[in-house]
Amino acid sequence: MDNSKLTETIFARNTEEYITSSTHANEKDLKTIIEWLKPASNMVCLDIATGGGHVAKQLAMHTKHVIALDVTREMLFAAAKHLEDQSNILYCVADAEQLPFLDSQFDIVTCRIAAHHFSNPNQFILEVARVLKPNGKFLLIDNVAPEDTKLDIFYNTFEKIRDKSHVKAHNVSKWRGFIQQNKLQIHKEHTRKKTLPYNEWIARAGLAEDVKKKLEDYLLAAPAAYRSYFQIQMKNNSIDSISIDEWMTLCIKENPDS
C-alpha cells in the first residue's frame, strides 16, 4: 500500500479525534497564524491536508474563499460537518504532491501538522510554489526532527511506531533547502517545544494495546539524554506527556517582475 493510501485508511478511522484534538484546535496557535498571514477579504486560500479544518475555518473568517484539501474523503466529510456554518469553504479530495489547480491561483497556501506524512516533501513544496500567485504567502507548520542525527532517528522511530502513515519529520535545515530550491523566500520563522498530552496523542492514532506497550517501552528504554530532550513526564508510573519540536515558517513566492 502506498503511503497516501495508508494515510487515507488510518485517518478515515479517526476523524473525530482530529476535530476535537486540543493540539489541532489550540486557539492561541490559530490566532498566531492569522497574525502572521494578515489575510484580506479579497483573498483566495488553499489549506492543504486540512484535517479537522481548524486552519480553514480561521482563514474563512477573513478571506473571500478557502479550499480545504485532504487526501482522506472521510476526514473532509467530518470537517465539512464541523464547519457547516462557514459558507465560503469548498472541499477537495486530492494529494498534496499533485494539486489539481492551475498555476498562480492562490493568495495564501497553508499546511499545518501534516507534511511529515508526505512521501516527497520537495514535490509538495514545488506544487505549493506553482499554485501560489507571485508575492503569495505560504505558511508551513510541522513537527520537525532535531538536527542531531541520533535524536532524529529516535524521534522518527517512535513516531513511526505510533503512526504507520508517518513518513519522516525532517529537520529545519532540510526544510529550508526544499523551500529555497523552489523560489520561496523565508520571511519569518519560529521553532518551539510542543507538549503533547500522552494519552490523547496515542488515542488519536487508534493504537492496539500491543502497539501502545511497544511505544511506551521504546520511550522509557531510551537514554536519559533522549528522555530529557523530549521532556518525557511521568505520572502514576505512566507517561503523562511528551514534548516535540515544531517549526512555523512564513514564506513569500518570488515575483519575477519585481
C-alpha positions as YAML, in Angstrom:
chain: A
units: angstrom
residues:
- id: 1
  name: MET
  ca: [0.00, 0.00, 0.00]
- id: 2
  name: ASP
  ca: [1.48, 3.40, -0.97]
- id: 3
  name: ASN
  ca: [1.68, 6.00, 1.77]
- id: 4
  name: SER
  ca: [-1.19, 8.18, 0.51]
- id: 5
  name: LYS
  ca: [-3.49, 5.14, 0.66]
- id: 6
  name: LEU
  ca: [-2.15, 4.18, 4.08]
- id: 7
  name: THR
  ca: [-2.68, 7.73, 5.34]
- id: 8
  name: GLU
  ca: [-6.21, 7.72, 3.97]
- id: 9
  name: THR
  ca: [-7.01, 4.42, 5.66]
- id: 10
  name: ILE
  ca: [-5.63, 5.44, 9.06]
- id: 11
  name: PHE
  ca: [-7.13, 8.92, 9.15]
- id: 12
  name: ALA
  ca: [-10.53, 7.69, 7.94]
- id: 13
  name: ARG
  ca: [-10.79, 5.69, 11.20]
- id: 14
  name: ASN
  ca: [-10.00, 8.66, 13.45]
- id: 15
  name: THR
  ca: [-11.75, 11.72, 12.02]
- id: 16
  name: GLU
  ca: [-13.43, 12.81, 15.25]
- id: 17
  name: GLU
  ca: [-10.19, 12.68, 17.24]
- id: 18
  name: TYR
  ca: [-8.58, 15.23, 14.91]
- id: 19
  name: ILE
  ca: [-11.56, 17.58, 15.09]
- id: 20
  name: THR
  ca: [-11.56, 17.53, 18.90]
- id: 21
  name: SER
  ca: [-7.76, 17.38, 19.30]
- id: 22
  name: SER
  ca: [-6.51, 20.00, 21.77]
- id: 23
  name: THR
  ca: [-3.28, 20.22, 19.76]
- id: 24
  name: HIS
  ca: [-5.01, 20.98, 16.45]
- id: 25
  name: ALA
  ca: [-7.71, 23.23, 17.94]
- id: 26
  name: ASN
  ca: [-5.32, 25.36, 20.03]
- id: 27
  name: GLU
  ca: [-6.82, 28.86, 19.78]
- id: 28
  name: LYS
  ca: [-3.58, 30.67, 20.57]
- id: 29
  name: ASP
  ca: [-1.81, 28.89, 17.69]
- id: 30
  name: LEU
  ca: [-4.67, 29.61, 15.28]
- id: 31
  name: LYS
  ca: [-4.63, 33.28, 16.27]
- id: 32
  name: THR
  ca: [-0.88, 33.44, 15.57]
- id: 33
  name: ILE
  ca: [-1.47, 32.04, 12.07]
- id: 34
  name: ILE
  ca: [-3.81, 34.90, 11.27]
- id: 35
  name: GLU
  ca: [-1.42, 37.46, 12.76]
- id: 36
  name: TRP
  ca: [1.42, 36.18, 10.56]
- id: 37
  name: LEU
  ca: [-0.60, 35.89, 7.34]
- id: 38
  name: LYS
  ca: [-2.64, 39.11, 7.63]
- id: 39
  name: PRO
  ca: [-5.39, 37.77, 5.32]
- id: 40
  name: ALA
  ca: [-7.68, 40.19, 3.48]
- id: 41
  name: SER
  ca: [-11.30, 39.94, 2.36]
- id: 42
  name: ASN
  ca: [-10.43, 39.66, -1.36]
- id: 43
  name: MET
  ca: [-8.03, 36.72, -0.95]
- id: 44
  name: VAL
  ca: [-8.46, 33.11, -2.08]
- id: 45
  name: CYS
  ca: [-6.76, 30.48, 0.09]
- id: 46
  name: LEU
  ca: [-5.81, 26.82, 0.00]
- id: 47
  name: ASP
  ca: [-5.42, 24.76, 3.17]
- id: 48
  name: ILE
  ca: [-3.54, 21.55, 2.36]
- id: 49
  name: ALA
  ca: [-4.17, 18.43, 4.48]
- id: 50
  name: THR
  ca: [-6.88, 20.32, 6.30]
- id: 51
  name: GLY
  ca: [-7.69, 17.50, 8.73]
- id: 52
  name: GLY
  ca: [-10.42, 18.80, 11.05]
- id: 53
  name: GLY
  ca: [-10.45, 22.11, 9.19]
- id: 54
  name: HIS
  ca: [-9.23, 24.31, 12.04]
- id: 55
  name: VAL
  ca: [-6.98, 26.50, 9.87]
- id: 56
  name: ALA
  ca: [-9.52, 26.61, 7.02]
- id: 57
  name: LYS
  ca: [-12.12, 27.94, 9.46]
- id: 58
  name: GLN
  ca: [-9.82, 30.72, 10.65]
- id: 59
  name: LEU
  ca: [-8.95, 31.74, 7.10]
- id: 60
  name: ALA
  ca: [-12.60, 31.66, 6.01]
- id: 61
  name: MET
  ca: [-13.49, 34.29, 8.60]
- id: 62
  name: HIS
  ca: [-11.05, 36.75, 7.00]
- id: 63
  name: THR
  ca: [-10.98, 35.95, 3.26]
- id: 64
  name: LYS
  ca: [-13.18, 35.52, 0.19]
- id: 65
  name: HIS
  ca: [-12.87, 31.76, -0.37]
- id: 66
  name: VAL
  ca: [-10.97, 28.83, 1.12]
- id: 67
  name: ILE
  ca: [-10.41, 25.45, -0.44]
- id: 68
  name: ALA
  ca: [-9.93, 22.79, 2.24]
- id: 69
  name: LEU
  ca: [-7.97, 19.92, 0.69]
- id: 70
  name: ASP
  ca: [-7.27, 16.49, 2.12]
- id: 71
  name: VAL
  ca: [-6.39, 13.06, 0.75]
- id: 72
  name: THR
  ca: [-8.94, 11.45, 3.10]
- id: 73
  name: ARG
  ca: [-12.55, 11.76, 1.94]
- id: 74
  name: GLU
  ca: [-13.95, 10.77, 5.34]
- id: 75
  name: MET
  ca: [-11.88, 13.48, 7.01]
- id: 76
  name: LEU
  ca: [-13.26, 16.08, 4.62]
- id: 77
  name: PHE
  ca: [-16.84, 14.99, 5.30]
- id: 78
  name: ALA
  ca: [-16.20, 15.32, 9.04]
- id: 79
  name: ALA
  ca: [-14.57, 18.73, 8.57]
- id: 80
  name: ALA
  ca: [-17.46, 19.93, 6.38]
- id: 81
  name: LYS
  ca: [-19.93, 18.94, 9.08]
- id: 82
  name: HIS
  ca: [-17.83, 20.70, 11.70]
- id: 83
  name: LEU
  ca: [-17.62, 23.83, 9.51]
- id: 84
  name: GLU
  ca: [-21.16, 23.85, 8.12]
- id: 85
  name: ASP
  ca: [-21.68, 27.46, 9.29]
- id: 86
  name: GLN
  ca: [-18.84, 28.65, 7.00]
- id: 87
  name: SER
  ca: [-20.39, 29.12, 3.56]
- id: 88
  name: ASN
  ca: [-17.16, 30.21, 1.83]
- id: 89
  name: ILE
  ca: [-15.24, 26.93, 2.23]
- id: 90
  name: LEU
  ca: [-15.06, 24.42, -0.63]
- id: 91
  name: TYR
  ca: [-13.76, 20.88, -0.16]
- id: 92
  name: CYS
  ca: [-11.39, 18.97, -2.41]
- id: 93
  name: VAL
  ca: [-10.08, 15.39, -2.19]
- id: 94
  name: ALA
  ca: [-6.51, 15.44, -3.53]
- id: 95
  name: ASP
  ca: [-2.89, 14.60, -2.80]
- id: 96
  name: ALA
  ca: [-0.64, 17.40, -1.53]
- id: 97
  name: GLU
  ca: [2.01, 16.41, -4.07]
- id: 98
  name: GLN
  ca: [-0.40, 16.56, -7.04]
- id: 99
  name: LEU
  ca: [-2.53, 19.65, -6.57]
- id: 100
  name: PRO
  ca: [-5.42, 19.80, -9.09]
- id: 101
  name: PHE
  ca: [-5.17, 23.55, -9.71]
- id: 102
  name: LEU
  ca: [-3.78, 25.82, -12.39]
- id: 103
  name: ASP
  ca: [-0.66, 27.89, -11.77]
- id: 104
  name: SER
  ca: [-0.82, 31.08, -9.70]
- id: 105
  name: GLN
  ca: [-4.32, 30.62, -8.27]
- id: 106
  name: PHE
  ca: [-3.96, 31.36, -4.55]
- id: 107
  name: ASP
  ca: [-3.04, 34.36, -2.40]
- id: 108
  name: ILE
  ca: [-2.37, 32.11, 0.60]
- id: 109
  name: VAL
  ca: [-1.47, 28.43, 0.98]
- id: 110
  name: THR
  ca: [-1.25, 26.78, 4.38]
- id: 111
  name: CYS
  ca: [-0.26, 23.35, 5.66]
- id: 112
  name: ARG
  ca: [-0.29, 22.60, 9.38]
- id: 113
  name: ILE
  ca: [0.93, 19.47, 11.21]
- id: 114
  name: ALA
  ca: [0.75, 17.23, 8.15]
- id: 115
  name: ALA
  ca: [3.88, 17.35, 5.98]
- id: 116
  name: HIS
  ca: [5.58, 14.53, 7.92]
- id: 117
  name: HIS
  ca: [3.07, 12.25, 6.14]
- id: 118
  name: PHE
  ca: [4.22, 13.30, 2.65]
- id: 119
  name: SER
  ca: [6.42, 10.91, 0.67]
- id: 120
  name: ASN
  ca: [8.08, 13.62, -1.40]
- id: 121
  name: PRO
  ca: [8.30, 16.92, 0.51]
- id: 122
  name: ASN
  ca: [10.26, 18.64, -2.25]
- id: 123
  name: GLN
  ca: [7.46, 17.85, -4.72]
- id: 124
  name: PHE
  ca: [4.95, 19.19, -2.20]
- id: 125
  name: ILE
  ca: [6.83, 22.50, -1.93]
- id: 126
  name: LEU
  ca: [7.18, 22.63, -5.73]
- id: 127
  name: GLU
  ca: [3.38, 22.30, -6.04]
- id: 128
  name: VAL
  ca: [2.80, 24.96, -3.39]
- id: 129
  name: ALA
  ca: [5.06, 27.38, -5.24]
- id: 130
  name: ARG
  ca: [3.33, 26.58, -8.53]
- id: 131
  name: VAL
  ca: [-0.22, 27.32, -7.34]
- id: 132
  name: LEU
  ca: [0.74, 30.46, -5.38]
- id: 133
  name: LYS
  ca: [0.41, 33.84, -7.03]
- id: 134
  name: PRO
  ca: [3.59, 35.95, -7.25]
- id: 135
  name: ASN
  ca: [4.10, 37.55, -3.82]
- id: 136
  name: GLY
  ca: [1.68, 34.96, -2.41]
- id: 137
  name: LYS
  ca: [2.17, 33.69, 1.14]
- id: 138
  name: PHE
  ca: [2.84, 30.12, 2.25]
- id: 139
  name: LEU
  ca: [2.59, 29.18, 5.91]
- id: 140
  name: LEU
  ca: [4.05, 25.82, 6.92]
- id: 141
  name: ILE
  ca: [3.78, 24.38, 10.41]
- id: 142
  name: ASP
  ca: [5.03, 20.90, 11.17]
- id: 143
  name: ASN
  ca: [6.73, 18.69, 13.69]
- id: 144
  name: VAL
  ca: [10.45, 18.70, 12.97]
- id: 145
  name: ALA
  ca: [13.29, 16.40, 13.88]
- id: 146
  name: PRO
  ca: [16.29, 17.57, 15.90]
- id: 147
  name: GLU
  ca: [19.43, 18.46, 13.97]
- id: 148
  name: ASP
  ca: [21.31, 15.77, 15.91]
- id: 149
  name: THR
  ca: [21.25, 12.56, 13.85]
- id: 150
  name: LYS
  ca: [20.74, 10.16, 16.77]
- id: 151
  name: LEU
  ca: [17.87, 12.21, 18.18]
- id: 152
  name: ASP
  ca: [16.41, 12.47, 14.66]
- id: 153
  name: ILE
  ca: [16.41, 8.67, 14.32]
- id: 154
  name: PHE
  ca: [14.94, 8.19, 17.80]
- id: 155
  name: TYR
  ca: [12.17, 10.71, 17.14]
- id: 156
  name: ASN
  ca: [11.17, 9.38, 13.72]
- id: 157
  name: THR
  ca: [11.26, 5.82, 15.07]
- id: 158
  name: PHE
  ca: [8.76, 6.45, 17.86]
- id: 159
  name: GLU
  ca: [6.53, 8.48, 15.53]
- id: 160
  name: LYS
  ca: [6.51, 5.53, 13.11]
- id: 161
  name: ILE
  ca: [5.61, 3.11, 15.90]
- id: 162
  name: ARG
  ca: [2.68, 5.35, 16.84]
- id: 163
  name: ASP
  ca: [1.53, 6.03, 13.28]
- id: 164
  name: LYS
  ca: [2.38, 3.79, 10.32]
- id: 165
  name: SER
  ca: [1.46, 6.60, 7.92]
- id: 166
  name: HIS
  ca: [4.27, 8.77, 9.33]
- id: 167
  name: VAL
  ca: [6.97, 9.06, 6.65]
- id: 168
  name: LYS
  ca: [9.59, 11.39, 8.12]
- id: 169
  name: ALA
  ca: [9.80, 14.56, 10.14]
- id: 170
  name: HIS
  ca: [12.68, 16.47, 8.57]
- id: 171
  name: ASN
  ca: [14.86, 18.88, 10.47]
- id: 172
  name: VAL
  ca: [14.66, 22.62, 9.87]
- id: 173
  name: SER
  ca: [17.83, 22.69, 7.74]
- id: 174
  name: LYS
  ca: [16.28, 20.18, 5.33]
- id: 175
  name: TRP
  ca: [13.03, 22.14, 5.09]
- id: 176
  name: ARG
  ca: [14.92, 25.36, 4.38]
- id: 177
  name: GLY
  ca: [16.59, 23.59, 1.47]
- id: 178
  name: PHE
  ca: [13.26, 22.43, -0.01]
- id: 179
  name: ILE
  ca: [11.84, 25.94, 0.29]
- id: 180
  name: GLN
  ca: [14.81, 27.76, -1.22]
- id: 181
  name: GLN
  ca: [15.05, 25.29, -4.14]
- id: 182
  name: ASN
  ca: [11.53, 26.22, -5.18]
- id: 183
  name: LYS
  ca: [11.87, 30.01, -5.27]
- id: 184
  name: LEU
  ca: [10.17, 30.74, -1.99]
- id: 185
  name: GLN
  ca: [11.76, 33.15, 0.43]
- id: 186
  name: ILE
  ca: [11.53, 32.60, 4.18]
- id: 187
  name: HIS
  ca: [10.09, 35.79, 5.65]
- id: 188
  name: LYS
  ca: [9.59, 34.73, 9.25]
- id: 189
  name: GLU
  ca: [10.14, 31.59, 11.32]
- id: 190
  name: HIS
  ca: [9.83, 30.23, 14.83]
- id: 191
  name: THR
  ca: [10.77, 26.93, 16.48]
- id: 192
  name: ARG
  ca: [9.26, 25.83, 19.77]
- id: 193
  name: LYS
  ca: [8.68, 22.85, 22.03]
- id: 194
  name: LYS
  ca: [5.15, 21.49, 21.75]
- id: 195
  name: THR
  ca: [3.88, 19.47, 24.70]
- id: 196
  name: LEU
  ca: [1.50, 16.63, 23.84]
- id: 197
  name: PRO
  ca: [-0.80, 15.03, 26.43]
- id: 198
  name: TYR
  ca: [0.33, 11.44, 26.02]
- id: 199
  name: ASN
  ca: [-3.00, 9.60, 26.30]
- id: 200
  name: GLU
  ca: [-4.70, 11.97, 23.84]
- id: 201
  name: TRP
  ca: [-1.73, 11.72, 21.47]
- id: 202
  name: ILE
  ca: [-1.88, 7.94, 21.31]
- id: 203
  name: ALA
  ca: [-5.71, 7.89, 21.23]
- id: 204
  name: ARG
  ca: [-5.64, 9.95, 18.01]
- id: 205
  name: ALA
  ca: [-3.66, 7.14, 16.40]
- id: 206
  name: GLY
  ca: [-6.13, 4.43, 17.45]
- id: 207
  name: LEU
  ca: [-3.41, 2.09, 18.65]
- id: 208
  name: ALA
  ca: [-3.91, -1.55, 19.57]
- id: 209
  name: GLU
  ca: [-2.82, -2.48, 23.10]
- id: 210
  name: ASP
  ca: [0.33, -4.28, 21.96]
- id: 211
  name: VAL
  ca: [1.43, -1.25, 19.94]
- id: 212
  name: LYS
  ca: [0.77, 1.04, 22.91]
- id: 213
  name: LYS
  ca: [3.05, -1.15, 25.01]
- id: 214
  name: LYS
  ca: [5.73, -1.24, 22.31]
- id: 215
  name: LEU
  ca: [5.70, 2.56, 22.07]
- id: 216
  name: GLU
  ca: [5.84, 3.14, 25.82]
- id: 217
  name: ASP
  ca: [8.61, 0.55, 26.25]
- id: 218
  name: TYR
  ca: [10.64, 2.19, 23.48]
- id: 219
  name: LEU
  ca: [10.30, 5.65, 25.02]
- id: 220
  name: LEU
  ca: [11.12, 4.52, 28.56]
- id: 221
  name: ALA
  ca: [14.12, 2.46, 27.46]
- id: 222
  name: ALA
  ca: [15.73, 5.50, 25.82]
- id: 223
  name: PRO
  ca: [18.92, 7.04, 27.25]
- id: 224
  name: ALA
  ca: [18.32, 9.72, 29.87]
- id: 225
  name: ALA
  ca: [19.53, 12.44, 27.50]
- id: 226
  name: TYR
  ca: [16.86, 11.44, 24.95]
- id: 227
  name: ARG
  ca: [14.11, 11.39, 27.58]
- id: 228
  name: SER
  ca: [15.29, 14.81, 28.74]
- id: 229
  name: TYR
  ca: [15.31, 16.27, 25.22]
- id: 230
  name: PHE
  ca: [11.74, 15.14, 24.57]
- id: 231
  name: GLN
  ca: [10.70, 16.10, 28.11]
- id: 232
  name: ILE
  ca: [9.01, 12.78, 28.85]
- id: 233
  name: GLN
  ca: [6.99, 13.40, 32.02]
- id: 234
  name: MET
  ca: [5.65, 10.61, 34.24]
- id: 235
  name: LYS
  ca: [2.53, 10.39, 36.40]
- id: 236
  name: ASN
  ca: [1.50, 7.34, 38.44]
- id: 237
  name: ASN
  ca: [4.25, 5.28, 36.75]
- id: 238
  name: SER
  ca: [2.92, 6.04, 33.26]
- id: 239
  name: ILE
  ca: [3.90, 8.61, 30.64]
- id: 240
  name: ASP
  ca: [1.83, 11.76, 31.13]
- id: 241
  name: SER
  ca: [3.23, 13.99, 28.39]
- id: 242
  name: ILE
  ca: [5.94, 14.27, 25.77]
- id: 243
  name: SER
  ca: [7.35, 17.33, 24.02]
- id: 244
  name: ILE
  ca: [8.48, 17.54, 20.40]
- id: 245
  name: ASP
  ca: [9.88, 20.30, 18.21]
- id: 246
  name: GLU
  ca: [7.57, 22.27, 15.94]
- id: 247
  name: TRP
  ca: [8.60, 24.75, 13.24]
- id: 248
  name: MET
  ca: [6.42, 27.53, 11.89]
- id: 249
  name: THR
  ca: [7.56, 29.49, 8.86]
- id: 250
  name: LEU
  ca: [6.05, 32.13, 6.62]
- id: 251
  name: CYS
  ca: [7.34, 32.15, 3.03]
- id: 252
  name: ILE
  ca: [6.76, 34.53, 0.13]
- id: 253
  name: LYS
  ca: [6.78, 33.49, -3.51]
- id: 254
  name: GLU
  ca: [9.26, 35.43, -5.60]
- id: 255
  name: ASN
  ca: [7.77, 37.85, -8.13]
- id: 256
  name: PRO
  ca: [9.73, 37.54, -11.39]
- id: 257
  name: ASP
  ca: [8.54, 41.01, -12.46]
- id: 258
  name: SER
  ca: [9.78, 42.82, -9.39]
...
